[in-house]
Coordinates of C-alpha atoms in Angstrom, one line a residue:
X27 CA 31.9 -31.8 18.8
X28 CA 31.9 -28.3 20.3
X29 CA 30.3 -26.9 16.9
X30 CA 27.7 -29.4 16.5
X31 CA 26.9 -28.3 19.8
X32 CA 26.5 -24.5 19.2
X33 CA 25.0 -25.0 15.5
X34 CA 22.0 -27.1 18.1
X35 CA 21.8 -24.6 20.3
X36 CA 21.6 -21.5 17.3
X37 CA 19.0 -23.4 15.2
X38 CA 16.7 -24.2 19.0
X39 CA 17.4 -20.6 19.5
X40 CA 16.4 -19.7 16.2
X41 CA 13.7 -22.2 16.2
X42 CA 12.3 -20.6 19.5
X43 CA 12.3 -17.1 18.3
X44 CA 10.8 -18.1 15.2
X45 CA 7.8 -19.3 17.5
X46 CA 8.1 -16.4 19.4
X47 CA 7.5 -14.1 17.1
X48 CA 4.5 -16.0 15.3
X49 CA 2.8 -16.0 18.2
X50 CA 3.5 -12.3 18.7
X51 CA 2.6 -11.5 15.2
X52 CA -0.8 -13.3 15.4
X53 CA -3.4 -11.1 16.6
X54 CA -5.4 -13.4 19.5
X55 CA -8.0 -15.3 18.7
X56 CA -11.6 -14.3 19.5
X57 CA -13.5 -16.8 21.0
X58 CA -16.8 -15.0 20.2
X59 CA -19.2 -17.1 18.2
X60 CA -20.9 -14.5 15.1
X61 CA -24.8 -14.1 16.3
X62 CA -26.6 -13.4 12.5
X63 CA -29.4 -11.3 12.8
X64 CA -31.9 -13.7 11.1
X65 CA -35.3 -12.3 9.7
X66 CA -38.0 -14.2 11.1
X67 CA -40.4 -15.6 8.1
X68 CA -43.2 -13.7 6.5
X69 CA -43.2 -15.4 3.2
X70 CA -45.9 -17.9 2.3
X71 CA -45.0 -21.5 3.5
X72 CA -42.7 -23.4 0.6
X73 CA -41.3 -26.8 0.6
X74 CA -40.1 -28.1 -2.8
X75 CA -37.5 -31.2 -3.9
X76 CA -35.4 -29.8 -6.5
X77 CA -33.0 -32.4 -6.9
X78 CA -33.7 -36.2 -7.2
X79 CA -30.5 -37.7 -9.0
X80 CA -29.9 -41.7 -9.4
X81 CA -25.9 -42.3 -10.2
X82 CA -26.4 -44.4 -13.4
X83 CA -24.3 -47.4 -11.6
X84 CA -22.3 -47.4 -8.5
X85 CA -22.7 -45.2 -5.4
X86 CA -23.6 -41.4 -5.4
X87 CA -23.1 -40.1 -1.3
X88 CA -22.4 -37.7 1.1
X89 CA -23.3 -33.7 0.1
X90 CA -22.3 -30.9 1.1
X91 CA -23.9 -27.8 0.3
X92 CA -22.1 -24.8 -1.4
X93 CA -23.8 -21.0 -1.2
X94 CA -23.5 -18.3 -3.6
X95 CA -25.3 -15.3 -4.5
X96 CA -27.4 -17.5 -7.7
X97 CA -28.1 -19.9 -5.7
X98 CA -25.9 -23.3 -4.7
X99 CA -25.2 -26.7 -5.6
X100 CA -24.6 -29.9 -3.9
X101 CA -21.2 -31.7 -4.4
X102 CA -20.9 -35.4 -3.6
X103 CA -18.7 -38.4 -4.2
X104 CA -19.5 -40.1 -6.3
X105 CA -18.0 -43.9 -8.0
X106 CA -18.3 -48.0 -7.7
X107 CA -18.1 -47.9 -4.3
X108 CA -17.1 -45.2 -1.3
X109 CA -13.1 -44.9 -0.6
X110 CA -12.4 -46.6 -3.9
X111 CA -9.8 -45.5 -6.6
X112 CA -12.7 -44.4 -8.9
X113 CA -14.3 -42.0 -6.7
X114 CA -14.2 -38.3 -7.9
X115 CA -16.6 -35.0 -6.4
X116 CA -19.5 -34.5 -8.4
X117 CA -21.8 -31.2 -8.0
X118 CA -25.1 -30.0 -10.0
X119 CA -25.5 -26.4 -9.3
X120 CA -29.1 -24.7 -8.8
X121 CA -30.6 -21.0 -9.4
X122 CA -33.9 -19.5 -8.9
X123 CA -35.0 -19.1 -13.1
X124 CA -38.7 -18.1 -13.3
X125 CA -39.8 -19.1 -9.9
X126 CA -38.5 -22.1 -9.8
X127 CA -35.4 -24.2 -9.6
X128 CA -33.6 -25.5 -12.2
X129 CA -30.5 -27.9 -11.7
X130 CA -27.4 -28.3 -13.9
X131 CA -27.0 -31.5 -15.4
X132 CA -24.6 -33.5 -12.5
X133 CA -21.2 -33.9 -13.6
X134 CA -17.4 -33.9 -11.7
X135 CA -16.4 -31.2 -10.0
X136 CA -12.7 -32.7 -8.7
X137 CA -11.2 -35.3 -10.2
X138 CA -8.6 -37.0 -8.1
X139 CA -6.4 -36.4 -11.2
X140 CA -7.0 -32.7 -11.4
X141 CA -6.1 -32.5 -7.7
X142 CA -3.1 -34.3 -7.5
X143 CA -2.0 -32.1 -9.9
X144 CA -3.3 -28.9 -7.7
X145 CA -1.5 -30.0 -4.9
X146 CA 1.7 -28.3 -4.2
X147 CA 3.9 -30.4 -4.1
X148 CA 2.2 -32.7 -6.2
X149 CA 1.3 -36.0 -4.6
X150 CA -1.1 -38.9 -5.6
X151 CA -5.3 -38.9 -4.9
X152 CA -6.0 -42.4 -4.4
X153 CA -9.6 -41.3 -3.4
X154 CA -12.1 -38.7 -1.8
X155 CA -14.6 -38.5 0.2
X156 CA -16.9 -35.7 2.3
X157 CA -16.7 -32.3 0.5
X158 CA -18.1 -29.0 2.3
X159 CA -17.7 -25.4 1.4
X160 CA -15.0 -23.4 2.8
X161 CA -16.7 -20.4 3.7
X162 CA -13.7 -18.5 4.5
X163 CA -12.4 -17.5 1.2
X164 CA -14.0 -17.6 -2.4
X165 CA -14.6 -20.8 -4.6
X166 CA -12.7 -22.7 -2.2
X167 CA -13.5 -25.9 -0.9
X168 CA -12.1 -28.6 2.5
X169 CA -12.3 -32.6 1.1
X170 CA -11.2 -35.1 2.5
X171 CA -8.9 -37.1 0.9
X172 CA -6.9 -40.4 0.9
X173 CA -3.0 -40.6 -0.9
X174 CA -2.6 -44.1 0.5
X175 CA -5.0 -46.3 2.2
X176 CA -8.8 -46.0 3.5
X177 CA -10.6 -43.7 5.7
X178 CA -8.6 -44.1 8.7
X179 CA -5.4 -42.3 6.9
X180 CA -7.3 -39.3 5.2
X181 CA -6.4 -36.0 5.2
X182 CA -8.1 -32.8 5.2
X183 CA -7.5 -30.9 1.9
X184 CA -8.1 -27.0 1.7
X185 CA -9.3 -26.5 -2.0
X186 CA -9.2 -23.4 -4.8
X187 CA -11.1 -23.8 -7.1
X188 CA -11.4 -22.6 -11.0
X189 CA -13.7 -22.8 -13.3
X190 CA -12.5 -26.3 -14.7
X191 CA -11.9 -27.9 -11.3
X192 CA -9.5 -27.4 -8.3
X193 CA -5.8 -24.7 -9.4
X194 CA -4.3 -25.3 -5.9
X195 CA -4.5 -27.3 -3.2
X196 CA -2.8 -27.8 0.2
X197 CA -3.2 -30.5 3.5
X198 CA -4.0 -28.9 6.9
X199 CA -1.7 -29.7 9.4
X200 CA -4.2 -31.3 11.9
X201 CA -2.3 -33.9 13.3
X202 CA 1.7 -34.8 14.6
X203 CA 0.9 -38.4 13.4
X204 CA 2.2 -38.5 9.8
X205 CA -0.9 -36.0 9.4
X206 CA -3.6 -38.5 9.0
X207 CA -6.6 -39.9 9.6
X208 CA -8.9 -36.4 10.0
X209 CA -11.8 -36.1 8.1
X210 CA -14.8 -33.6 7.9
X211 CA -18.5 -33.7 7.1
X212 CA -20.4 -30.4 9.4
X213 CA -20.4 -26.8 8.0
X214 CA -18.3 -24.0 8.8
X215 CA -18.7 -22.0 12.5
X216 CA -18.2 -18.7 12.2
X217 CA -16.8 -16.6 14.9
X218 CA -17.6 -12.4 15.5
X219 CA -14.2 -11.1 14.5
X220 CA -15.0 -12.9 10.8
X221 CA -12.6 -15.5 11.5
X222 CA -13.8 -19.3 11.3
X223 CA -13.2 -22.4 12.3
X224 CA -14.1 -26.0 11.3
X225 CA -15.6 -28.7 12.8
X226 CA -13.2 -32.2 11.9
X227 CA -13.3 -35.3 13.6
X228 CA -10.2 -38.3 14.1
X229 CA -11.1 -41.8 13.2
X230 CA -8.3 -43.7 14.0
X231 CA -8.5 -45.2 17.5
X232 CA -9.6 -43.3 20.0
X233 CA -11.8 -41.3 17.2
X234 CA -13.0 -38.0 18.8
X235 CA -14.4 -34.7 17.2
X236 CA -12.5 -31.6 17.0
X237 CA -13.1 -27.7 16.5
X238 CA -10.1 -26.2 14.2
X239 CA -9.8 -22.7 14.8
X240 CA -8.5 -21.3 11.5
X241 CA -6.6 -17.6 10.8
X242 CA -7.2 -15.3 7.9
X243 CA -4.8 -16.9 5.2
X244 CA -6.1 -20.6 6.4
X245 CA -3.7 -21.6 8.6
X246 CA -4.4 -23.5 11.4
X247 CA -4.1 -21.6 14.5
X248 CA -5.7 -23.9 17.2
X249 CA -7.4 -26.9 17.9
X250 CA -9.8 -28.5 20.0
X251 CA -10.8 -32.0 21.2
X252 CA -14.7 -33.0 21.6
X253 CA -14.8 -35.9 22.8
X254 CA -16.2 -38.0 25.2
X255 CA -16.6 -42.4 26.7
X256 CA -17.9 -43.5 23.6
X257 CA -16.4 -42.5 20.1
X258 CA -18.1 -39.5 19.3
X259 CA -17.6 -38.2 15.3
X260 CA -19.1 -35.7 12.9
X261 CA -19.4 -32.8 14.9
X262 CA -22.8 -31.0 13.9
X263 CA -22.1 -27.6 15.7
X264 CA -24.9 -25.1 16.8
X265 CA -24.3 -21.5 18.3
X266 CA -26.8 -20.8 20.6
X267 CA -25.3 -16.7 21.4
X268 CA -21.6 -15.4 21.4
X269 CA -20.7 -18.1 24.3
X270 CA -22.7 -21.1 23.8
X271 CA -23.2 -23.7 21.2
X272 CA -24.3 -27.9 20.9
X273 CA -22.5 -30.0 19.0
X274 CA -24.4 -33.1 17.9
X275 CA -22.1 -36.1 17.2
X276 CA -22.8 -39.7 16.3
X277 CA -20.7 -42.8 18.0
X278 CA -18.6 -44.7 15.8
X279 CA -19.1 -47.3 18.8
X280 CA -22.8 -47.8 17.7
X281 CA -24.0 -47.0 21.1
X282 CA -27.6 -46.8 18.9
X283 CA -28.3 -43.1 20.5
X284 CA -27.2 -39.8 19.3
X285 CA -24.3 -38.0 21.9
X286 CA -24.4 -33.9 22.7
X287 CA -21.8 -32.2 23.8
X288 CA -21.7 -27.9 24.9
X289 CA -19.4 -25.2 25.2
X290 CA -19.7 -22.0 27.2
X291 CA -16.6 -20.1 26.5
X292 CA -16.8 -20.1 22.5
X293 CA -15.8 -23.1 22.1
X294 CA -12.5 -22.9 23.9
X295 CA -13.6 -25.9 26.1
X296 CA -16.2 -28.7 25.4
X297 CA -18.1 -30.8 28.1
X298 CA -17.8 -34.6 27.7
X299 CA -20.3 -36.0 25.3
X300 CA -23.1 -37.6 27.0
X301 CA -25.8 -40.3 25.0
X302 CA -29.7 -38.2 24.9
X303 CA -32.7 -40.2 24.5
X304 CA -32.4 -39.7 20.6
X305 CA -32.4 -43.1 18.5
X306 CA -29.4 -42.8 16.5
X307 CA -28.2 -46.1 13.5
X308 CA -24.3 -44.4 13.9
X309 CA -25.4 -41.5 11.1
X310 CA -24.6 -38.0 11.2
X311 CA -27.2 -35.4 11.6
X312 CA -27.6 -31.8 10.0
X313 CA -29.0 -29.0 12.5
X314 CA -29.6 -25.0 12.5
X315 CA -30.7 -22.2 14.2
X316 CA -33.6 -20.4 13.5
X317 CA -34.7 -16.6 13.8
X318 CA -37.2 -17.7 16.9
X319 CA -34.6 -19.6 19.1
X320 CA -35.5 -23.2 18.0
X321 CA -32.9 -25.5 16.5
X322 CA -34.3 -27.3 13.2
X323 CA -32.1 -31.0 12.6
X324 CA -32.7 -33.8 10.3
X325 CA -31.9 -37.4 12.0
X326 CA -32.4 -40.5 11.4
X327 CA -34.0 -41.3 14.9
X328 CA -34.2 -44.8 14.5
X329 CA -31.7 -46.9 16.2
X330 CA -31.6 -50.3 13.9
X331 CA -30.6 -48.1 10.9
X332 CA -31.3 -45.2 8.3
X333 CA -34.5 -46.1 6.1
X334 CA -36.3 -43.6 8.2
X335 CA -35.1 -39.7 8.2
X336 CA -37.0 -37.0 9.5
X337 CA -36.5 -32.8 10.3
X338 CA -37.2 -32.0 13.3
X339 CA -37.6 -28.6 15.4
X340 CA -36.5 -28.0 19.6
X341 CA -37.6 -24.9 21.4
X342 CA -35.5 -26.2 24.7
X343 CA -31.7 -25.9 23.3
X344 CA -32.1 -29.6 22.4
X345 CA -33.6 -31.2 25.5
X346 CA -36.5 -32.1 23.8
X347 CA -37.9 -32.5 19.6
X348 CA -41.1 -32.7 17.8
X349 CA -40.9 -34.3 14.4
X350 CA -42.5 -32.2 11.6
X351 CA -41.5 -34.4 8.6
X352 CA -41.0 -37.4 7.6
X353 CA -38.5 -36.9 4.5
X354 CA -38.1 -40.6 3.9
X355 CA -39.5 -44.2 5.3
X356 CA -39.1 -46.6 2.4
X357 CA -36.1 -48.9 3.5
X358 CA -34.0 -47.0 1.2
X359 CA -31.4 -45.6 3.0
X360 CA -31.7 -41.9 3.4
X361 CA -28.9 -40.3 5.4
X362 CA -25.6 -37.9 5.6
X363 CA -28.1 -35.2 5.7
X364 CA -26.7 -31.4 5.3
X365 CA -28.8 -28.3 5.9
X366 CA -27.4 -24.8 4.6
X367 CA -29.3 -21.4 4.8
X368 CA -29.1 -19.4 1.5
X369 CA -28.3 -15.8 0.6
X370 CA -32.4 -15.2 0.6
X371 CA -33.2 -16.9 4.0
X372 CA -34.2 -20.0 2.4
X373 CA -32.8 -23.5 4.0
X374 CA -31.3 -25.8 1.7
X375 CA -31.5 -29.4 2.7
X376 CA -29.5 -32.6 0.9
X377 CA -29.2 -36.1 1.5
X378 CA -28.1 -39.6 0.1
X379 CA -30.4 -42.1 -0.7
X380 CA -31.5 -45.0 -2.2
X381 CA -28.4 -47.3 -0.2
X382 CA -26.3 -44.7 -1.4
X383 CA -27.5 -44.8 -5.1
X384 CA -28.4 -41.2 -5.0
X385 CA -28.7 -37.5 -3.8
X386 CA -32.0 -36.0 -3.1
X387 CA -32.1 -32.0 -2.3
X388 CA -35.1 -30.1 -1.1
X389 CA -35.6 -26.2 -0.3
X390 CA -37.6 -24.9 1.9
X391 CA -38.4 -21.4 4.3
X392 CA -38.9 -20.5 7.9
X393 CA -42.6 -19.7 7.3
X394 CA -43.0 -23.4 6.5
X395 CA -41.6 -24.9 9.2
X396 CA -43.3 -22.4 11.7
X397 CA -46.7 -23.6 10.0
X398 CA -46.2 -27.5 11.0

């Protein structure tokens, strides 16, 4: 008995140093957010749709946007249905050729095959969902993915990718409960000492978003909770300067408005999410900042569901919006939006549509949206 009590005692000992030294070894965190000096336009106004794609049967939803120097291309999931065990990540990438875009031919991108085999160990896909680019390290990717049941038991899967498809993959450790049920849908935050963190949200119960401060070798270094009286998801986060940002969130509880909750320390700390006056059906929205202050967001600002999506621009740190665009009002389902600003300065916007059927994408510049 004696010696099970000392071998306790050395491994909480050991155990307790071990944390010790991790946290000496990390350098603190920096909760500065990055400010990007953005060019204000002077190009002529351009607007274009460079990617209209019907999935030939089934359900095409959900993109994310991925950057590089050519260009991008939008992933999505795509499969008979969403969260079912036919569902792989498909992408068409697009480049600037001769003044104007020209889109790959669509086709997968991650199997859940290929990734079970990525993982390490190697565990079962059953199905995946929202992709977005992990703008911390090359040709890398965060999905979120299911091993064994719906939605509400994902996990969030940090992707390297090859040229065939996904060569290693890992979970992030985001949660003590079996490690399940986060998902993600926003872009990337980026903080000023390079560093980034994700926005995630939890879905299971009392679902609530979260900021997931992240280190240099992706490890998860801290975490935390936006949330709020309702159950506010999808964390679309905007930095307004180094201390403040919004984060936009829809309600899983259907409240029919869309909820808005700040930081002023970097996001150390988040206020309670409060409803605005915007219509919201339960839908995500994209938003980002532009060079003169304003924040540009496409929403679907109708209450009683997502025919109708629209960008919008606010000069009063979200107070207030004036529609610029109608993208879509023809009972077709247009939402999930994502908006990504390129390597030129050019915004990148992409969308589902059709009930689901489809992914549009459109690109457009600062010089157009400061002319409506």
């Amino acid at each position: 008995m004696a010696g099970t009590q000392l071998l306790i005692v050395a491994l909480t000992l050991m155990s307790v140093g071990l944390s010790g030294y991790a946290l000496w070894h990390d350098r603190p965190l920096d909760w500065r957010f990055a400010t990007p000096d953005l060019s204000p336009p002077g190009d002529a106004p351009v607007f274009e749709r460079v990617l209209d794609y019907t999935a030939p049967e089934g359900q095409a939803h959900s993109p994310g946007i991925v950057v590089d120097d050519a260009g991008f291309a939008v992933l999505w999931f795509e499969g008979s249905a969403e969260a079912q065990a036919d569902v792989d990540i498909h992408a068409a990438s697009l480049a600037r050729q001769g003044g104007s875009w020209q889109a790959t031919a669509p086709a997968p991108r991650v199997t859940r095959a290929a990734l079970s085999d990525a993982f390490e160990p190697r565990q079962l896909v059953v199905t995946l969902g929202n992709t977005i680019q992990n703008e911390a390290a090359a040709n890398a990717l965060y999905a979120t993915v299911v091993s064994v049941g719906g939605w509400a038991m994902a996990s969030v899967a940090d992707l390297r990718m090859g040229p065939d498809g996904p060569v290693r993959a890992r979970k992030l450790n985001l949660s003590p409960f079996l490690n399940r049920s986060f998902l993600v849908k926003s872009p990337m935050v980026a903080y000023a000492d390079g560093s980034h963190a994700l926005p995630a949200y939890f879905e299971m119960g009392a679902a609530h978003g979260a900021l997931v401060r992240l280190g240099a070798d992706g490890r998860v270094r801290d975490m935390r909770r936006i949330a709020g009286p309702g159950k506010p998801i999808q964390p679309m986060i905007v930095p307004l300067d180094a201390e403040r940002a919004l984060a936009f969130l829809r309600d899983f509880d259907a409240s029919g408005r869309l909820w808005l909750s700040r930081t002023t320390d970097g996001g150390q700390s988040w206020s309670a999410a409060q409803m605005t006056d915007i219509p919201n059906p339960s839908a995500p929205v994209a938003a980002l900042a532009m060079s003169d202050g304003r924040i540009l967001m496409a929403m679907n600002d109708d209450a009683q569901g997502a025919d109708r999506l629209r960008l919008a621009v606010s000069a009063d740190e979200g107070a207030s919006w004036r529609v610029i665009r109608t993208l879509e009002d023809d009972g077709g389902d247009a939402r999930y939006p994502m908006l990504r600003r390129l390597t030129g300065g050019e915004i990148a916007l992409a969308y589902s549509h059709g009930t689901k059927r489809g992914i549009r994408a459109h690109v457009f510049n600062e010089a157009w949206v400061a002319a409506q």
